[in-house]
């Protein structure tokens, strides 16, 4: 079984993200591997360790710096990496990235695509399902457990009505919930070995995907970023408990509209 | 409730120190160091930070509260949360960064290794001691052991299956190691039977590993008194069969653990060996060859102490750094009082970082932490350069190593004293909250209090500096130090923006040179007691000059980079901070060195002349 893991490099959201003139200030921000992608990668590496998968290929569509994220993924256990590095892909929306991944999917022919549920920066959750749709393969999102060795896998996912257990025949695309596993930490050996693993750099043209991605082909656009509104100051109630309770209840109903 | 995690490290500062100021890249690819890249450094720092943060950080308070226990049979248990941390540390290979490839390591320069070590010790200094002591003991065996000893003991020590310790101190032999009374009697099979009692043994017993390899100092029957007659023995807790499997327990018993002020998670043991007459030890390196006096190994072991003492410096730095960064976070969020000019904000009070006295404390800590880091990196880089030089030009290697030796007491003593002061200032920033166990400041202070004491007290470090290093190579080392600082100060004078700092540094260097001359005079005028009396002052004087010099060099570099950076950007802020650290240190802390120099030169003998009875009413 060959597994393709698409990953995204995002800003470390634990740092203070600043917004200026409608844009996120990227300068000096630490860039990291999006956390749901770590779950997807961990699942892939576990399948490889169990002997179910034969190869784990990690891919990203992103700028030069995204190469670091691919190396981190290889340090965690991916066998090789593909970096789609093309200025023409800049400004892609979810659909643009999905089109590029679908083109790569046609080339790599993975049995399984393991993606993160959503990216840690935009929380869109669009790329995985769109890629599956474009490739014409089943998509199982929000997956919490993977069982079996293929060609049919048993998948547990969190759905509207609770846990759903679904049998799926490969090829398929799965997006990982963060309860799927506990991603491993990169070992020092893994870090040093990662740079010896193969990394291919491709352009959109190499993939036969020229003219499908990038700002010009995006169907959605981010007009501007705004910092979250500062939390309003809290209010302290004093007095007799019976009086306060009624006061708080009224506010919850009238102002917060939590009840009724 | 999940354990709280107070670990903090400034990765941007570590990158600056390694890649911009101390140029670790220059050391890459030069034997004995592996070829690495800038990207490797960044990734190693980043991933080490993630590992330390996830695995070690949460153990700080938990392991301190739980502490170590000893059972009636002498078995010691360490805090439970340390076990997975120990396992993960070795599984993820973090002990192997500076180990040679032949031992499964990455052959990185020590400079890079120290940056990683700093993060581990910042997260939990007591925990970091176990692997630190293990690699120290393994290093002794690697350098001085026989081929059989290396083959038998190193692989399990390098993979964390076994741990290692150093058994030096005895009740009557602390700083005065030559008073060691442990005895070794040769057996017919070439091994030795040891008897004695060692105290203050960090990791002397624990339940992290299936075996512990003790390195014990003992005197072979008939060997001379003093350090000269001491030999070093490998004493396994569990005897090891020739095939590497574990045999019977050795006659080594832990008879007690210390109840200490800090580093509670580190088991400090009293070990009694040979109570039943059955403690087996093996001389490190096998029998001395003909013509080599017994105990020659002892002297070799002292060269190991360079790394161990730098290690204490790094430990101190780690705790100081995380203490500062925690206090900084508190100062940014805690609101009290009004702004001196702008009054009260709508929130009612300003973050205390806006108060001048708090800013004074913060910048004092920042400049001291960065200064200590620069001092350590300077020394360790020289040590790496010495190791590189030794490959092709042993004489040049020796020369560099001698110069490193001059910095060792500064690194051990100045940085450990400063770490304690920084931890105390950090607590002060919190006010009363810092004195409680809700915040980590109190533990940092308790943990840091040992650093000026162990691995040669800071008093011993000062004696090493003024008693040995001052006159070493005919005074060439102290001469070179003065020349280097002086010529940098002269160069700095050409920069108008740095005129004040250049003047202050020049003045400090001049008073340093005067003191070196005064020491000669004390000697010829038969006032030699004044030298040890003022040794600590001299050590502080030298350290402050070295740090001012290094911080100013870093600031000049930051200034060049700032010219090409948006000053409001993160990088811009960082570089402005570097410049501020150097200015503050030079203007606020370096002048204390001049005062120290004046005190030394005054030759004040009061502490010598006061009658012993004058110290106390009890007489």
Short mmCIF file of N, CA and C in Angstrom, two decimals, chain A residues 58-163:
data_model
loop_
_atom_site.label_atom_id
_atom_site.label_comp_id
_atom_site.label_asym_id
_atom_site.label_seq_id
_atom_site.Cartn_x
_atom_site.Cartn_y
_atom_site.Cartn_z
N UNK A 58 5.23 12.23 1.34
CA UNK A 58 4.64 13.44 1.90
C UNK A 58 4.75 14.55 0.84
N UNK A 59 3.70 15.35 0.74
CA UNK A 59 3.68 16.37 -0.31
C UNK A 59 3.18 17.69 0.24
N UNK A 60 3.73 18.78 -0.27
CA UNK A 60 3.18 20.09 0.07
C UNK A 60 3.17 20.97 -1.16
N UNK A 61 2.23 21.89 -1.17
CA UNK A 61 2.20 22.93 -2.19
C UNK A 61 2.49 24.22 -1.44
N UNK A 62 3.66 24.77 -1.66
CA UNK A 62 3.99 25.94 -0.85
C UNK A 62 5.33 26.53 -1.24
N UNK A 63 5.69 27.64 -0.60
CA UNK A 63 6.93 28.34 -0.93
C UNK A 63 8.17 27.58 -0.48
N UNK A 64 9.31 28.15 -0.79
CA UNK A 64 10.62 27.58 -0.44
C UNK A 64 10.65 27.07 1.00
N UNK A 65 10.16 27.93 1.92
CA UNK A 65 10.25 27.59 3.35
C UNK A 65 9.50 26.31 3.69
N UNK A 66 8.52 25.94 2.86
CA UNK A 66 7.72 24.74 3.15
C UNK A 66 8.57 23.48 3.07
N UNK A 67 9.75 23.61 2.44
CA UNK A 67 10.68 22.48 2.40
C UNK A 67 11.05 22.01 3.80
N UNK A 68 11.13 22.96 4.75
CA UNK A 68 11.45 22.60 6.15
C UNK A 68 10.38 21.66 6.71
N UNK A 69 9.14 21.95 6.36
CA UNK A 69 8.04 21.14 6.86
C UNK A 69 8.11 19.73 6.29
N UNK A 70 8.51 19.63 5.01
CA UNK A 70 8.66 18.30 4.42
C UNK A 70 9.77 17.54 5.12
N UNK A 71 10.84 18.27 5.46
CA UNK A 71 11.95 17.59 6.13
C UNK A 71 11.51 17.10 7.50
N UNK A 72 10.74 17.93 8.18
CA UNK A 72 10.23 17.51 9.49
C UNK A 72 9.38 16.25 9.33
N UNK A 73 8.54 16.22 8.27
CA UNK A 73 7.68 15.05 8.04
C UNK A 73 8.55 13.82 7.78
N UNK A 74 9.65 14.01 7.07
CA UNK A 74 10.53 12.86 6.82
C UNK A 74 11.27 12.46 8.10
N UNK A 75 11.55 13.46 8.95
CA UNK A 75 12.17 13.14 10.24
C UNK A 75 11.23 12.30 11.09
N UNK A 76 9.93 12.51 10.88
CA UNK A 76 8.94 11.73 11.63
C UNK A 76 8.68 10.37 10.99
N UNK A 77 9.23 10.14 9.81
CA UNK A 77 9.11 8.80 9.25
C UNK A 77 8.67 8.66 7.81
N UNK A 78 8.29 9.76 7.14
CA UNK A 78 7.93 9.65 5.72
C UNK A 78 9.17 9.23 4.93
N UNK A 79 8.95 8.48 3.84
CA UNK A 79 10.09 7.95 3.09
C UNK A 79 10.65 8.94 2.08
N UNK A 80 9.79 9.70 1.46
CA UNK A 80 10.28 10.70 0.51
C UNK A 80 9.27 11.83 0.43
N UNK A 81 9.67 12.91 -0.24
CA UNK A 81 8.83 14.09 -0.25
C UNK A 81 8.72 14.65 -1.66
N UNK A 82 7.58 15.30 -1.90
CA UNK A 82 7.39 16.04 -3.15
C UNK A 82 7.02 17.46 -2.77
N UNK A 83 7.79 18.39 -3.29
CA UNK A 83 7.52 19.80 -3.01
C UNK A 83 7.03 20.46 -4.30
N UNK A 84 5.77 20.81 -4.32
CA UNK A 84 5.27 21.55 -5.48
C UNK A 84 5.58 23.02 -5.22
N UNK A 85 6.61 23.48 -5.90
CA UNK A 85 7.15 24.82 -5.63
C UNK A 85 7.05 25.61 -6.93
N UNK A 86 6.10 26.49 -6.97
CA UNK A 86 5.86 27.22 -8.21
C UNK A 86 5.19 28.55 -7.86
N UNK A 87 5.81 29.65 -8.24
CA UNK A 87 5.18 30.94 -7.93
C UNK A 87 3.77 31.04 -8.50
N UNK A 88 3.52 30.28 -9.58
CA UNK A 88 2.18 30.32 -10.19
C UNK A 88 1.12 29.77 -9.24
N UNK A 89 1.55 29.00 -8.25
CA UNK A 89 0.58 28.43 -7.30
C UNK A 89 0.30 29.38 -6.13
N UNK A 90 1.06 30.47 -6.06
CA UNK A 90 0.84 31.42 -4.95
C UNK A 90 -0.59 31.95 -4.98
N UNK A 91 -1.16 32.09 -3.83
CA UNK A 91 -2.51 32.66 -3.75
C UNK A 91 -3.60 31.66 -4.07
N UNK A 92 -3.23 30.37 -4.12
CA UNK A 92 -4.26 29.34 -4.38
C UNK A 92 -5.25 29.30 -3.23
N UNK A 93 -6.51 29.04 -3.55
CA UNK A 93 -7.47 28.73 -2.48
C UNK A 93 -7.53 27.22 -2.32
N UNK A 94 -8.45 26.74 -1.50
CA UNK A 94 -8.52 25.30 -1.23
C UNK A 94 -8.68 24.51 -2.53
N UNK A 95 -9.52 25.02 -3.41
CA UNK A 95 -9.77 24.29 -4.65
C UNK A 95 -8.50 24.21 -5.49
N UNK A 96 -7.75 25.30 -5.55
CA UNK A 96 -6.51 25.30 -6.33
C UNK A 96 -5.55 24.24 -5.80
N UNK A 97 -5.39 24.20 -4.47
CA UNK A 97 -4.48 23.21 -3.88
C UNK A 97 -5.00 21.80 -4.17
N UNK A 98 -6.33 21.62 -4.07
CA UNK A 98 -6.92 20.30 -4.33
C UNK A 98 -6.65 19.88 -5.78
N UNK A 99 -6.74 20.80 -6.69
CA UNK A 99 -6.49 20.47 -8.10
C UNK A 99 -5.04 20.01 -8.29
N UNK A 100 -4.12 20.71 -7.63
CA UNK A 100 -2.71 20.32 -7.75
C UNK A 100 -2.51 18.94 -7.13
N UNK A 101 -3.11 18.71 -5.98
CA UNK A 101 -2.96 17.40 -5.31
C UNK A 101 -3.58 16.29 -6.15
N UNK A 102 -4.70 16.60 -6.79
CA UNK A 102 -5.35 15.59 -7.64
C UNK A 102 -4.44 15.24 -8.81
N UNK A 103 -3.77 16.27 -9.36
CA UNK A 103 -2.83 16.02 -10.46
C UNK A 103 -1.68 15.15 -9.98
N UNK A 104 -1.21 15.44 -8.78
CA UNK A 104 -0.12 14.63 -8.22
C UNK A 104 -0.61 13.22 -7.93
N UNK A 105 -1.86 13.13 -7.46
CA UNK A 105 -2.45 11.82 -7.17
C UNK A 105 -2.50 10.96 -8.44
N UNK A 106 -2.83 11.60 -9.55
CA UNK A 106 -2.89 10.86 -10.81
C UNK A 106 -1.51 10.33 -11.18
N UNK A 107 -0.48 11.08 -10.79
CA UNK A 107 0.89 10.69 -11.13
C UNK A 107 1.42 9.62 -10.17
N UNK A 108 1.18 9.84 -8.87
CA UNK A 108 1.73 8.94 -7.84
C UNK A 108 0.88 7.67 -7.66
N UNK A 109 -0.39 7.77 -7.97
CA UNK A 109 -1.32 6.64 -7.82
C UNK A 109 -1.24 6.00 -6.42
N UNK A 110 -1.47 6.78 -5.38
CA UNK A 110 -1.44 6.18 -4.03
C UNK A 110 -2.69 5.32 -3.81
N UNK A 111 -2.55 4.34 -2.93
CA UNK A 111 -3.72 3.56 -2.55
C UNK A 111 -4.55 4.32 -1.53
N UNK A 112 -3.85 5.11 -0.73
CA UNK A 112 -4.54 5.84 0.33
C UNK A 112 -3.95 7.25 0.42
N UNK A 113 -4.82 8.22 0.54
CA UNK A 113 -4.36 9.58 0.83
C UNK A 113 -4.81 9.89 2.25
N UNK A 114 -3.85 10.24 3.10
CA UNK A 114 -4.15 10.58 4.50
C UNK A 114 -3.88 12.05 4.71
N UNK A 115 -4.92 12.82 4.93
CA UNK A 115 -4.76 14.27 5.10
C UNK A 115 -5.24 14.68 6.49
N UNK A 116 -4.89 15.89 6.89
CA UNK A 116 -5.40 16.42 8.14
C UNK A 116 -6.85 16.86 7.96
N UNK A 117 -7.61 16.84 9.03
CA UNK A 117 -9.01 17.26 8.97
C UNK A 117 -9.13 18.68 8.44
N UNK A 118 -8.23 19.53 8.89
CA UNK A 118 -8.27 20.93 8.47
C UNK A 118 -6.89 21.52 8.73
N UNK A 119 -6.62 22.67 8.15
CA UNK A 119 -5.34 23.33 8.40
C UNK A 119 -5.45 24.13 9.68
N UNK A 120 -4.32 24.23 10.38
CA UNK A 120 -4.34 24.87 11.68
C UNK A 120 -4.48 26.39 11.57
N UNK A 121 -4.16 26.94 10.40
CA UNK A 121 -4.25 28.39 10.28
C UNK A 121 -5.64 28.86 9.83
N UNK A 122 -6.17 28.23 8.77
CA UNK A 122 -7.45 28.71 8.24
C UNK A 122 -8.66 27.93 8.74
N UNK A 123 -8.43 26.71 9.26
CA UNK A 123 -9.53 25.86 9.73
C UNK A 123 -10.58 25.60 8.66
N UNK A 124 -10.21 25.64 7.38
CA UNK A 124 -11.18 25.49 6.30
C UNK A 124 -11.69 24.05 6.18
N UNK A 125 -10.76 23.11 6.17
CA UNK A 125 -11.17 21.71 6.01
C UNK A 125 -11.65 21.40 4.60
N UNK A 126 -11.20 22.16 3.62
CA UNK A 126 -11.70 21.98 2.26
C UNK A 126 -10.84 21.11 1.37
N UNK A 127 -9.52 21.17 1.56
CA UNK A 127 -8.61 20.55 0.59
C UNK A 127 -8.81 19.04 0.48
N UNK A 128 -8.95 18.37 1.62
CA UNK A 128 -9.08 16.91 1.59
C UNK A 128 -10.28 16.46 0.76
N UNK A 129 -11.50 16.84 1.18
CA UNK A 129 -12.69 16.41 0.43
C UNK A 129 -12.66 16.82 -1.04
N UNK A 130 -12.18 18.03 -1.34
CA UNK A 130 -12.15 18.48 -2.73
C UNK A 130 -11.20 17.60 -3.55
N UNK A 131 -10.07 17.23 -2.97
CA UNK A 131 -9.12 16.38 -3.68
C UNK A 131 -9.76 15.04 -4.01
N UNK A 132 -10.46 14.46 -3.02
CA UNK A 132 -11.11 13.18 -3.24
C UNK A 132 -12.15 13.30 -4.36
N UNK A 133 -12.92 14.36 -4.32
CA UNK A 133 -13.95 14.59 -5.33
C UNK A 133 -13.34 14.66 -6.73
N UNK A 134 -12.25 15.45 -6.83
CA UNK A 134 -11.60 15.62 -8.14
C UNK A 134 -11.00 14.31 -8.64
N UNK A 135 -10.55 13.48 -7.70
CA UNK A 135 -9.94 12.21 -8.10
C UNK A 135 -10.98 11.12 -8.28
N UNK A 136 -12.20 11.39 -7.86
CA UNK A 136 -13.25 10.39 -7.97
C UNK A 136 -13.07 9.21 -7.04
N UNK A 137 -12.55 9.49 -5.85
CA UNK A 137 -12.38 8.41 -4.87
C UNK A 137 -13.18 8.74 -3.62
N UNK A 138 -13.51 7.73 -2.81
CA UNK A 138 -14.30 8.01 -1.59
C UNK A 138 -13.52 8.89 -0.61
N UNK A 139 -14.26 9.72 0.10
CA UNK A 139 -13.63 10.56 1.13
C UNK A 139 -14.27 10.24 2.48
N UNK A 140 -13.44 9.97 3.47
CA UNK A 140 -13.92 9.76 4.83
C UNK A 140 -13.25 10.79 5.71
N UNK A 141 -14.05 11.72 6.19
CA UNK A 141 -13.45 12.82 6.96
C UNK A 141 -13.58 12.56 8.46
N UNK A 142 -12.81 13.31 9.22
CA UNK A 142 -12.94 13.31 10.68
C UNK A 142 -12.77 11.90 11.25
N UNK A 143 -11.72 11.21 10.81
CA UNK A 143 -11.53 9.80 11.17
C UNK A 143 -10.78 9.67 12.49
N UNK A 144 -11.27 8.76 13.34
CA UNK A 144 -10.67 8.59 14.66
C UNK A 144 -9.97 7.24 14.81
N UNK A 145 -10.20 6.32 13.86
CA UNK A 145 -9.58 5.00 13.97
C UNK A 145 -9.52 4.34 12.60
N UNK A 146 -8.41 3.68 12.31
CA UNK A 146 -8.27 2.96 11.04
C UNK A 146 -7.91 1.52 11.37
N UNK A 147 -8.67 0.57 10.81
CA UNK A 147 -8.39 -0.84 11.07
C UNK A 147 -8.26 -1.58 9.75
N UNK A 148 -7.50 -2.68 9.77
CA UNK A 148 -7.40 -3.53 8.59
C UNK A 148 -6.12 -3.29 7.82
N UNK A 149 -5.91 -4.12 6.81
CA UNK A 149 -4.67 -4.04 6.06
C UNK A 149 -4.93 -3.78 4.58
N UNK A 150 -6.15 -3.54 4.20
CA UNK A 150 -6.48 -3.28 2.80
C UNK A 150 -6.68 -4.59 2.07
N UNK A 151 -7.25 -4.63 0.89
CA UNK A 151 -7.73 -3.44 0.15
C UNK A 151 -8.98 -2.80 0.75
N UNK A 152 -9.58 -3.45 1.76
CA UNK A 152 -10.71 -2.80 2.43
C UNK A 152 -10.31 -2.44 3.85
N UNK A 153 -10.56 -1.20 4.25
CA UNK A 153 -10.23 -0.76 5.61
C UNK A 153 -11.53 -0.48 6.36
N UNK A 154 -11.47 -0.69 7.66
CA UNK A 154 -12.60 -0.31 8.51
C UNK A 154 -12.27 1.01 9.18
N UNK A 155 -13.12 1.96 8.96
CA UNK A 155 -12.84 3.34 9.40
C UNK A 155 -13.85 3.76 10.45
N UNK A 156 -13.38 4.33 11.53
CA UNK A 156 -14.28 4.95 12.51
C UNK A 156 -14.21 6.45 12.29
N UNK A 157 -15.36 7.08 12.17
CA UNK A 157 -15.34 8.53 12.03
C UNK A 157 -16.39 9.16 12.95
N UNK A 158 -16.16 10.39 13.27
CA UNK A 158 -17.13 11.09 14.10
C UNK A 158 -18.12 11.77 13.17
N UNK A 159 -19.35 11.36 13.23
CA UNK A 159 -20.36 11.93 12.35
C UNK A 159 -21.43 12.67 13.14
N UNK A 160 -22.48 13.09 12.45
CA UNK A 160 -23.54 13.88 13.09
C UNK A 160 -24.22 13.10 14.21
N UNK A 161 -24.37 11.79 14.00
CA UNK A 161 -25.14 10.99 14.95
C UNK A 161 -24.23 10.25 15.94
N UNK A 162 -22.96 10.59 15.94
CA UNK A 162 -22.05 9.84 16.82
C UNK A 162 -21.01 9.12 15.99
N UNK A 163 -20.51 8.01 16.52
CA UNK A 163 -19.46 7.30 15.80
C UNK A 163 -20.02 6.48 14.65
#
